[in-house]
CSV table of N, CA and C in Angstrom, one decimal:
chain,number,residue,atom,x,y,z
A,289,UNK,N,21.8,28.6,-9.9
A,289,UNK,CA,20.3,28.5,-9.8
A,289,UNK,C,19.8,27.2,-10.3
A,290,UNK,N,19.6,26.7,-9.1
A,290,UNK,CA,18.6,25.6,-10.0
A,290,UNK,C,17.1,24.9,-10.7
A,291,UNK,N,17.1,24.2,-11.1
A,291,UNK,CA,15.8,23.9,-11.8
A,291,UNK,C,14.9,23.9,-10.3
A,292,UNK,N,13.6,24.6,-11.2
A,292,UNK,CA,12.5,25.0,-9.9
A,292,UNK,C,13.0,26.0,-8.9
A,293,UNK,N,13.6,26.8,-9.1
A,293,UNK,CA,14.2,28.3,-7.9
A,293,UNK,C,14.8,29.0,-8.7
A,294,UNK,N,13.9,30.3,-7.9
A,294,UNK,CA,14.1,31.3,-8.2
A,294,UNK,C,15.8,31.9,-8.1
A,295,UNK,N,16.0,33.2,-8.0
A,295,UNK,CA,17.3,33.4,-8.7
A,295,UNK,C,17.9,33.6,-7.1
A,296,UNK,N,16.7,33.9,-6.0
A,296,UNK,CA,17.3,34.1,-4.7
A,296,UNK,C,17.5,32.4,-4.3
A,297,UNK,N,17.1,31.2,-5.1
A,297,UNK,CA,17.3,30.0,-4.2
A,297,UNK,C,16.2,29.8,-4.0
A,298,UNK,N,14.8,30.1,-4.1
A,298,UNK,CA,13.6,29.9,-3.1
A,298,UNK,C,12.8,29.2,-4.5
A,299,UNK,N,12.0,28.3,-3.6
A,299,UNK,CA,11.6,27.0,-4.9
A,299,UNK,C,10.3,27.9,-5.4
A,300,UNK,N,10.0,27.8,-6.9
A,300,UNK,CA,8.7,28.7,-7.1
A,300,UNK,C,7.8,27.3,-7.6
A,301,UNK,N,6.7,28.1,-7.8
A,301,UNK,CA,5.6,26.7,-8.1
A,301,UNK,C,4.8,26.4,-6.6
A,302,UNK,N,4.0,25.5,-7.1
A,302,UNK,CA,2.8,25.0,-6.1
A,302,UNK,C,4.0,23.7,-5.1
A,303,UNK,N,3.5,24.5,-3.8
A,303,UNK,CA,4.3,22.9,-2.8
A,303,UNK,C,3.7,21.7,-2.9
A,304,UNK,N,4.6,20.7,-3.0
A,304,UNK,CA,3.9,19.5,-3.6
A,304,UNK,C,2.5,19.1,-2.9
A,305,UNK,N,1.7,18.5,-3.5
A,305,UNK,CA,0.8,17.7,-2.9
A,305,UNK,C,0.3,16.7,-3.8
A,306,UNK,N,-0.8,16.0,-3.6
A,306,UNK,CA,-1.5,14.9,-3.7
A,306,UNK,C,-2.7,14.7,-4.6
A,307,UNK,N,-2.6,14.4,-6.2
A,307,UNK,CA,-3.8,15.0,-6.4
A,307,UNK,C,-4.9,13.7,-6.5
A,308,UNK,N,-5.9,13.5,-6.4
A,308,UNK,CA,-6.8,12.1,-6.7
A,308,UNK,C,-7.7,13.0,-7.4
A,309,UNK,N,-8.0,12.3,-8.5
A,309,UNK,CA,-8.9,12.9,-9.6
A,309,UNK,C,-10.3,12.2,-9.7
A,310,UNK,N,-11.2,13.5,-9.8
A,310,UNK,CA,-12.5,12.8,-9.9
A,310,UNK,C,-12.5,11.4,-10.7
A,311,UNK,N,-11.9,11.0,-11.9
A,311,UNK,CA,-12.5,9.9,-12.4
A,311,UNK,C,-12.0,8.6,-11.8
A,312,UNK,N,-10.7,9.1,-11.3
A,312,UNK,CA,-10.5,7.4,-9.9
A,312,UNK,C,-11.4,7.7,-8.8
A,313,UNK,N,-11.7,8.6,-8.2
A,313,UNK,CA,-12.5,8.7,-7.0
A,313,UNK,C,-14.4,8.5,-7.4
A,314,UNK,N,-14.7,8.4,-8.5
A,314,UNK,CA,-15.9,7.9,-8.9
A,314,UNK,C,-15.9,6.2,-9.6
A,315,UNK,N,-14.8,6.0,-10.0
A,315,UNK,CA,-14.8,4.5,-10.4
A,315,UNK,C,-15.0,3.3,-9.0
A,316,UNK,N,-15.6,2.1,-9.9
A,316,UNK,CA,-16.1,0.9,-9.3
A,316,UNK,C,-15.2,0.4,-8.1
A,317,UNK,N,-14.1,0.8,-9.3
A,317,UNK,CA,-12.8,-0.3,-8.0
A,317,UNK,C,-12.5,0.7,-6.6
A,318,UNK,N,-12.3,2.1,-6.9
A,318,UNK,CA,-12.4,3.1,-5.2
A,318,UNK,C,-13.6,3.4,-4.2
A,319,UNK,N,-14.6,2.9,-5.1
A,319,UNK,CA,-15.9,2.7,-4.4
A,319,UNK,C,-15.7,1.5,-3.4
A,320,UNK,N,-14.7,0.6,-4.1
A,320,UNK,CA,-15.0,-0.8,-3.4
A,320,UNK,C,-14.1,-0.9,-1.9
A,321,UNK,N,-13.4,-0.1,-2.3
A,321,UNK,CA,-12.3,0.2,-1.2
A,321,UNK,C,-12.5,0.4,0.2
A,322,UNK,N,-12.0,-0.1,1.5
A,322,UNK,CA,-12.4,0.0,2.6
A,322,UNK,C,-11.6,1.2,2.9
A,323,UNK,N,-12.0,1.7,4.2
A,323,UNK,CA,-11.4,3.1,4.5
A,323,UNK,C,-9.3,2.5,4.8
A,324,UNK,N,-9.5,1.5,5.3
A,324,UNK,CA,-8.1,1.5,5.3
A,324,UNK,C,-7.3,1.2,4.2
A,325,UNK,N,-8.0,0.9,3.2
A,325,UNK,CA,-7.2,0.4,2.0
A,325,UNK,C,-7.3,1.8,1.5
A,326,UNK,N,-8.0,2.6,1.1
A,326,UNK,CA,-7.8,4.0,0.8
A,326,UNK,C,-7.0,5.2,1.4
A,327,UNK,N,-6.7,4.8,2.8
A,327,UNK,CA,-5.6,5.4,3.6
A,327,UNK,C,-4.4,4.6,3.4
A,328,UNK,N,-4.5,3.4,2.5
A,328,UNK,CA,-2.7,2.8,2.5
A,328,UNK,C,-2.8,3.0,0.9
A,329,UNK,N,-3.7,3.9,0.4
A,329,UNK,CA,-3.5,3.8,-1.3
A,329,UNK,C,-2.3,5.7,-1.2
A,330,UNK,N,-2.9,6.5,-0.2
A,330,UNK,CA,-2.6,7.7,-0.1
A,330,UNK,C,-1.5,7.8,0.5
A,331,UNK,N,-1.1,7.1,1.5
A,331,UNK,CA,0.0,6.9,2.1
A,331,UNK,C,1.0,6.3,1.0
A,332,UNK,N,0.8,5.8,0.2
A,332,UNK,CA,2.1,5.2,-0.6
A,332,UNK,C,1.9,6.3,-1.7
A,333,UNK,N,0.8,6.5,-2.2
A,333,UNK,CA,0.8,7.8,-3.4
A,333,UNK,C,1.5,9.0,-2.7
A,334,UNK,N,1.8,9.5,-1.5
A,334,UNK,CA,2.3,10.3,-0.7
A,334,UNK,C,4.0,10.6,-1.0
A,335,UNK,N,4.7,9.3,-1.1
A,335,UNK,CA,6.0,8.8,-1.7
A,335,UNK,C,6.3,9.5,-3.1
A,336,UNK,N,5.4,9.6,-3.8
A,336,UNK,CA,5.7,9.2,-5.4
A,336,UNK,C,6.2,11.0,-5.6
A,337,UNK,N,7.1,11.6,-5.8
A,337,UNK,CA,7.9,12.4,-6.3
A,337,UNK,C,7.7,13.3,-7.7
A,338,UNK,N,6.8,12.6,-8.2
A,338,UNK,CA,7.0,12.8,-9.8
A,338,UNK,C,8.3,12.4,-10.8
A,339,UNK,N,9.1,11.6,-10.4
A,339,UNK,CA,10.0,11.2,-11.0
A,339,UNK,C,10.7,9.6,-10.2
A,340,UNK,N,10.1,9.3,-9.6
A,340,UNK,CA,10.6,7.7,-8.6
A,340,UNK,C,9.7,6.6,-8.9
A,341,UNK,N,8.3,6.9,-9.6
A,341,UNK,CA,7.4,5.5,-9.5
A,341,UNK,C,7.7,4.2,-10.1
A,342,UNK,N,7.6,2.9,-9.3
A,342,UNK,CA,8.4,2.1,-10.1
A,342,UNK,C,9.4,2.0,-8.9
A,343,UNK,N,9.9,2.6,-8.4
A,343,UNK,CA,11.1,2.6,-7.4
A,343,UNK,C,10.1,3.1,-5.8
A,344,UNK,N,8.6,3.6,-5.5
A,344,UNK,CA,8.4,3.7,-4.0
A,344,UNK,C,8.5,2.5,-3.3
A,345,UNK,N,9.5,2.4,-2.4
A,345,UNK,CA,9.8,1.6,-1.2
A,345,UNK,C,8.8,2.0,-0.2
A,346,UNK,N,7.8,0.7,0.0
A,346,UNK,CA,6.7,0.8,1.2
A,346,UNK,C,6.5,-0.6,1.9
A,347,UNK,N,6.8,-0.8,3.0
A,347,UNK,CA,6.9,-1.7,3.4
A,347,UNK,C,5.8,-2.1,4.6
A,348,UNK,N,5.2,-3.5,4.7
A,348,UNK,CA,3.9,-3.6,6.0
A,348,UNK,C,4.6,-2.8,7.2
A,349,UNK,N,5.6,-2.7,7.7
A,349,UNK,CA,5.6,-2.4,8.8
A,349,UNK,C,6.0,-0.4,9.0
A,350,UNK,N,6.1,0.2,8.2
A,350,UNK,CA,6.4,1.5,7.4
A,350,UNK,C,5.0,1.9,7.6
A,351,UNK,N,3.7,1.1,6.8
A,351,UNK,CA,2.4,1.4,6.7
A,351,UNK,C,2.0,0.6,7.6
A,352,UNK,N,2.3,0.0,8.8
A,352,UNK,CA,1.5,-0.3,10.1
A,352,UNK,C,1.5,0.5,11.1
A,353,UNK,N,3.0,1.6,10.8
A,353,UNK,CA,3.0,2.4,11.7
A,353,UNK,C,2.5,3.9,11.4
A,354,UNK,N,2.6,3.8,10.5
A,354,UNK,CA,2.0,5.3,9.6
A,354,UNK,C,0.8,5.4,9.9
A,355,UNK,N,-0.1,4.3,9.4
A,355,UNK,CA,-1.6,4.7,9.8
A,355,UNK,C,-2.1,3.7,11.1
A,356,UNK,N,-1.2,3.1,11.9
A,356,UNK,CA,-1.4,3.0,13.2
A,356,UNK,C,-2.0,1.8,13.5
A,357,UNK,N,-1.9,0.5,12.6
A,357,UNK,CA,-2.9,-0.4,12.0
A,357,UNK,C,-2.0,-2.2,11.9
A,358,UNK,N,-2.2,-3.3,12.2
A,358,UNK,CA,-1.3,-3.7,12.2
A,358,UNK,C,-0.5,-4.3,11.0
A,359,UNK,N,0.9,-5.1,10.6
A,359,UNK,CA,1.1,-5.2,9.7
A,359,UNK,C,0.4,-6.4,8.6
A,360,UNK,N,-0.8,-7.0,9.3
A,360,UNK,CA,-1.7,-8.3,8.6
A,360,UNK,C,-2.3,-7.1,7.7
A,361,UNK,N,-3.4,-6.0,8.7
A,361,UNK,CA,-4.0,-5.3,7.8
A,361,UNK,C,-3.6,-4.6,6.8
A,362,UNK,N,-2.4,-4.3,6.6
A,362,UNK,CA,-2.1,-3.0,5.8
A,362,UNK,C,-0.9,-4.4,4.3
A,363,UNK,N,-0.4,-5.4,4.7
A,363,UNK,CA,-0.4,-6.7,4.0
A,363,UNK,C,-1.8,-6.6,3.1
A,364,UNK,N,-2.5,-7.2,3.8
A,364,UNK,CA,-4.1,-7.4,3.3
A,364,UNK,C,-4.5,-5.7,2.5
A,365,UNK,N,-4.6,-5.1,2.6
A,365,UNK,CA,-4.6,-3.7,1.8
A,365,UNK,C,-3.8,-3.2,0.6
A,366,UNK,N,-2.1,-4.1,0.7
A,366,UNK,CA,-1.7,-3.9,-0.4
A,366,UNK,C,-2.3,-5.2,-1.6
A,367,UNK,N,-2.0,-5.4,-0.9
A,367,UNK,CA,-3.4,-7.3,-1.8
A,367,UNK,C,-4.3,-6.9,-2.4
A,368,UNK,N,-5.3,-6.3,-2.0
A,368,UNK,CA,-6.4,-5.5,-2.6
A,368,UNK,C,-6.3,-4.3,-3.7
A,369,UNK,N,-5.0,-3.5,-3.3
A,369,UNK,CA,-5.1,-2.2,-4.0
A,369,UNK,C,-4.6,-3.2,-5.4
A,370,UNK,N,-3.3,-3.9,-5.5
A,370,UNK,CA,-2.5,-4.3,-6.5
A,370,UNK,C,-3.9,-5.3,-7.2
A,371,UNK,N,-4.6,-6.5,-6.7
A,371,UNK,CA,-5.9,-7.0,-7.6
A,371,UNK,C,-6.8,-6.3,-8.0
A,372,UNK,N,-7.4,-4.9,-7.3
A,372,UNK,CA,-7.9,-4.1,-8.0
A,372,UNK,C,-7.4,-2.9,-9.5
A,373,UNK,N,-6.3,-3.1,-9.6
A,373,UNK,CA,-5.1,-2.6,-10.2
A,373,UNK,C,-4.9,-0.9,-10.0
A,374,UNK,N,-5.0,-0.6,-8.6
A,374,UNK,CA,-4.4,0.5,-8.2
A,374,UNK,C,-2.9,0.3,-8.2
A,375,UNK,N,-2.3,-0.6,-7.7
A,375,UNK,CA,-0.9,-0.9,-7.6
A,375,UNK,C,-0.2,-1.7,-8.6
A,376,UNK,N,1.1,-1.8,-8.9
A,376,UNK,CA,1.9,-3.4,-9.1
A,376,UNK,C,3.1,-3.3,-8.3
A,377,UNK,N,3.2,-4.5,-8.6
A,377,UNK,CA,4.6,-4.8,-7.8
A,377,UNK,C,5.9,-4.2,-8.7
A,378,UNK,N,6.9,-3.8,-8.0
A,378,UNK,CA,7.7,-3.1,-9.8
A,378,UNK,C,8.9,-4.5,-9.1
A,379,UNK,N,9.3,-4.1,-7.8
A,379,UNK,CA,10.3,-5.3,-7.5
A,379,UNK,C,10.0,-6.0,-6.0
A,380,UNK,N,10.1,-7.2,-6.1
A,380,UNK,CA,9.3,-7.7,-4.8
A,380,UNK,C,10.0,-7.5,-3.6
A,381,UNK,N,10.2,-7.6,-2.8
A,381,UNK,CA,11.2,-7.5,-1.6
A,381,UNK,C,11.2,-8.8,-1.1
A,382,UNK,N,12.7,-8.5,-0.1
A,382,UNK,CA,12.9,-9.7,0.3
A,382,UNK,C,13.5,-9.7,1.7
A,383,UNK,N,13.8,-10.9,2.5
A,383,UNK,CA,14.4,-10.5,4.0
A,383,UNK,C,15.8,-11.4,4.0
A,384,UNK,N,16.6,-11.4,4.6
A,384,UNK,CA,17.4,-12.2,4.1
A,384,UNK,C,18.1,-12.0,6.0
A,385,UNK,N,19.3,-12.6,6.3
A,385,UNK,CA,19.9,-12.6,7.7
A,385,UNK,C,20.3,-11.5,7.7
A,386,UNK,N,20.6,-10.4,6.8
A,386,UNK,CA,21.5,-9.3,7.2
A,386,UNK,C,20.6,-8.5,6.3
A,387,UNK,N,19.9,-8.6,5.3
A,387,UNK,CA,19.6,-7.3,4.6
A,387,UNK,C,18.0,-7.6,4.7
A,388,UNK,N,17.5,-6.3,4.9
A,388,UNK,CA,16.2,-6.2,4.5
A,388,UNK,C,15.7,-5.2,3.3
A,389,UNK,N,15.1,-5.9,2.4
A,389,UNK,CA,14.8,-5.2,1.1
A,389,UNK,C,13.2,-5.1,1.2
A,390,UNK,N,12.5,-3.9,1.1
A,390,UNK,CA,10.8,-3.3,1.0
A,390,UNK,C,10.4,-3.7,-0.2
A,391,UNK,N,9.8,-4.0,-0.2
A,391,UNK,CA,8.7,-4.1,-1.7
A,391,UNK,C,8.9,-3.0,-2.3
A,392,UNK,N,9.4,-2.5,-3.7
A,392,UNK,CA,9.0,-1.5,-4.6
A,392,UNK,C,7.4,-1.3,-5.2
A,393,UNK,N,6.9,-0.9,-5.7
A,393,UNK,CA,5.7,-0.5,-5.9
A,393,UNK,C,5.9,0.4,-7.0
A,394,UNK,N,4.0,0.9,-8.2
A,394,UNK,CA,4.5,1.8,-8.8
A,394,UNK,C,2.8,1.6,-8.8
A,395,UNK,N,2.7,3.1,-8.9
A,395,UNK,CA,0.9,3.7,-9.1
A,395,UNK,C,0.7,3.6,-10.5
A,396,UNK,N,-0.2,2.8,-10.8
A,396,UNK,CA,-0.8,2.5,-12.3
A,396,UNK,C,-1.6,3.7,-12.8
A,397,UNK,N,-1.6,4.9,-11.8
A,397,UNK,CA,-2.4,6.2,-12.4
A,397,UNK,C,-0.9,6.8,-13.1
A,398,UNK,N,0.1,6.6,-12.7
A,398,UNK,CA,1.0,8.1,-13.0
A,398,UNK,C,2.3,7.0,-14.3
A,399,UNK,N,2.9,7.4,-14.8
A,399,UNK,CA,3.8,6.7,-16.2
A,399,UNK,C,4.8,5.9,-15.3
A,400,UNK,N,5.1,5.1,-15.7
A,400,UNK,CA,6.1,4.1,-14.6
A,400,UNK,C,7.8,4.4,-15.5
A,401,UNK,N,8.4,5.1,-14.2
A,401,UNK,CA,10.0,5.8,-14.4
A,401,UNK,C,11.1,4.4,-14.4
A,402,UNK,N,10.2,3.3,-14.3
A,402,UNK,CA,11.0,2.2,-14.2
A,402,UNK,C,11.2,1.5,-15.2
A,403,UNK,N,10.1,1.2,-15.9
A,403,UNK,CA,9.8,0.8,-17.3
A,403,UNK,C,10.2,1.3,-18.6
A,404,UNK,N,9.1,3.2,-18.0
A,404,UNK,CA,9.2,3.8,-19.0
A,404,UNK,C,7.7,3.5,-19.9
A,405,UNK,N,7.2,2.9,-19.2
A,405,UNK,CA,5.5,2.9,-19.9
A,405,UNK,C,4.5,3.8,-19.5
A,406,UNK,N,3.6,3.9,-20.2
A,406,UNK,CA,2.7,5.4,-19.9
A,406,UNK,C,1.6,4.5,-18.9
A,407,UNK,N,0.6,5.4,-17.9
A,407,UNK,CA,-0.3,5.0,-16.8
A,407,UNK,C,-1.2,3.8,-17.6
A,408,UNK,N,-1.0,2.6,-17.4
A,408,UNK,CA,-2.2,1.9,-16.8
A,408,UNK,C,-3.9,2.1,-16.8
A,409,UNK,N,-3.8,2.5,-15.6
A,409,UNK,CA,-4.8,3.0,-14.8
A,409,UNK,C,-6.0,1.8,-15.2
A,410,UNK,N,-5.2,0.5,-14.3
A,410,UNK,CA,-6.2,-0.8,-15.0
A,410,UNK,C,-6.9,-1.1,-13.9
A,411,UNK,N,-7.5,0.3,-12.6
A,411,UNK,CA,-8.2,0.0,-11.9
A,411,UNK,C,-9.9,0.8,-12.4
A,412,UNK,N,-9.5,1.3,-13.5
A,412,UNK,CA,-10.7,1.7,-14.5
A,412,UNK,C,-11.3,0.5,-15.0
A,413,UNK,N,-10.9,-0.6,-15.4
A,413,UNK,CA,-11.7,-1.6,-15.9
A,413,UNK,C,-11.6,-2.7,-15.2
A,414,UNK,N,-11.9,-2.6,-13.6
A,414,UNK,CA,-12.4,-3.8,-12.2
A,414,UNK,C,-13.7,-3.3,-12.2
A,415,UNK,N,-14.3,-4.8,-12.6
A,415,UNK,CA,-15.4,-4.8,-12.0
A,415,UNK,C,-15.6,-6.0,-10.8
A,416,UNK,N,-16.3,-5.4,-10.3
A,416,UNK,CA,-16.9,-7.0,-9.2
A,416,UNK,C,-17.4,-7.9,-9.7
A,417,UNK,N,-16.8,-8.7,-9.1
A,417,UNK,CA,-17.1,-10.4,-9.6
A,417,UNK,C,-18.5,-10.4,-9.5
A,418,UNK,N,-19.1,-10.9,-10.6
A,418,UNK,CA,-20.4,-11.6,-10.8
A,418,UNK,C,-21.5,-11.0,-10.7
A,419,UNK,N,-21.3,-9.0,-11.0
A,419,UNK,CA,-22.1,-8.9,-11.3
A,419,UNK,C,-22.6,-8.1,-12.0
A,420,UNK,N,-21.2,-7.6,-13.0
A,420,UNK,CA,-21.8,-7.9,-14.6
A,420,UNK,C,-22.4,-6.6,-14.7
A,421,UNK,N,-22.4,-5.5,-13.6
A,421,UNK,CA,-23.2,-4.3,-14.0
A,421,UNK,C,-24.7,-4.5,-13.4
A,422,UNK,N,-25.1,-5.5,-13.5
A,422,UNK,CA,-26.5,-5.7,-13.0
A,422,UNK,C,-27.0,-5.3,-11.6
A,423,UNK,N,-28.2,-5.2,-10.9
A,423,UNK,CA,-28.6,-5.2,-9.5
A,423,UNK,C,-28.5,-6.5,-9.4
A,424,UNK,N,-28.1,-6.3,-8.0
A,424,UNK,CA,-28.2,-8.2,-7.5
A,424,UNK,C,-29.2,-8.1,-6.4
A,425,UNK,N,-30.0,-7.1,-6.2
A,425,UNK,CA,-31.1,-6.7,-4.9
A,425,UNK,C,-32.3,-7.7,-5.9
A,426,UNK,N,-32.6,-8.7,-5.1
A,426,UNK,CA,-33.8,-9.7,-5.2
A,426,UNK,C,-34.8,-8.3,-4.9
A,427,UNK,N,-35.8,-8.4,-6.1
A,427,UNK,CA,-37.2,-7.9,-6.0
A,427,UNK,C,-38.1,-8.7,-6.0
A,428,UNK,N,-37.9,-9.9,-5.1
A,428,UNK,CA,-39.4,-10.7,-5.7
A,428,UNK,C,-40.0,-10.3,-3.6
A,429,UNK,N,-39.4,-10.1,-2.8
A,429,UNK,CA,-39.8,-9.6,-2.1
A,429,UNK,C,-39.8,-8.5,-1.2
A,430,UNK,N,-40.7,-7.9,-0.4
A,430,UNK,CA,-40.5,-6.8,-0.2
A,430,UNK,C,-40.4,-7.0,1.6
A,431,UNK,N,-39.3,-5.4,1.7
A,431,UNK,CA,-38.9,-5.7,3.0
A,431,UNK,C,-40.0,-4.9,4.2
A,432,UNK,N,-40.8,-4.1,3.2
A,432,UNK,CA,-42.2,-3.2,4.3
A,432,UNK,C,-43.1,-3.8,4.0
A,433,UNK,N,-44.1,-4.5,5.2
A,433,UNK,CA,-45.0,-5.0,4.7
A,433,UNK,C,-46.3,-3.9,3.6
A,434,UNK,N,-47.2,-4.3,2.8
A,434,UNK,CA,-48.0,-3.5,2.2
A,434,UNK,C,-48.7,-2.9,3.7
A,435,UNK,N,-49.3,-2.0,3.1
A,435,UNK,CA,-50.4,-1.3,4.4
A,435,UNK,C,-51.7,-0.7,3.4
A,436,UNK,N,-52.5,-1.3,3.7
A,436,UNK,CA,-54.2,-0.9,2.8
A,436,UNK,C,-54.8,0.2,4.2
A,437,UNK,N,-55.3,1.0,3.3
A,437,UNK,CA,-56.0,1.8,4.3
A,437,UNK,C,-57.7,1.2,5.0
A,438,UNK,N,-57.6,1.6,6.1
A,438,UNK,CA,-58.5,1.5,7.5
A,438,UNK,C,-59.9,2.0,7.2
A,439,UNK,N,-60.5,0.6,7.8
A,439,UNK,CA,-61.9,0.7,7.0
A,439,UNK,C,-63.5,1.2,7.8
């Protein structure tokens, strides 16, 4: 009998899934996120095992075909997620005449199995450039003109 199954063989517990937790799906940096950078953040969190992060192999053309998109965009999407600090790189990939190696990856929400360091999660403290928390909406004018009442 093994770990996670019952004594007939049959795995007990919740079937895996995917969890995104309110406090990343309310932060600055997932707000900022375009719909396809949030469909290549899921698609690679999709991978993660509970015991592999640090080691997901995801590669542009793996996530060009996955969410149907080509491999510039979903390039440009891992750019974004990794500067927003959803991502890092754990090992870069490379192409060579005979081997192709995928970029490793590791989610800064979950403890990295590679390292051995506990979550990150250094997409909690991205903010947008320049502005500091502030409104940047100019009030000095207004976009409806006034209207005085009829005399």
């Amino acid at each position: 009998m093994g770990k996670g199954q019952d004594k007939r063989g049959r795995q007990r517990g919740e079937p895996r899934h995917l969890r995104l937790y309110h406090s990343m799906l309310k932060c600055s940096a997932w707000n900022s996120l375009s719909a396809v950078e949030r469909c290549t953040y899921i698609a690679l969190a999709e991978r993660y095992n509970g015991s592999n992060n640090g080691f997901i192999c995801f590669s542009a053309r793996e996530g060009a075909e996955a969410l149907k998109v080509s491999k510039n965009t979903i390039s440009r999407a891992l750019s974004v997620l990794a500067e927003r600090g959803f991502i890092e790189v754990a090992e870069p990939g490379s192409f060579h005449v005979k081997v192709r190696h995928a970029t490793e990856y590791r989610l800064t929400a979950y403890a990295c199995d590679r390292a051995n360091r506990l979550p990150s999660k250094a997409f909690m403290q991205w903010r947008p450039v320049g502005t500091n928390g502030k409104n940047t909406v100019s009030l000095q004018t207004s976009t409806v003109p006034v209207m005085t009442p009829l005399s």
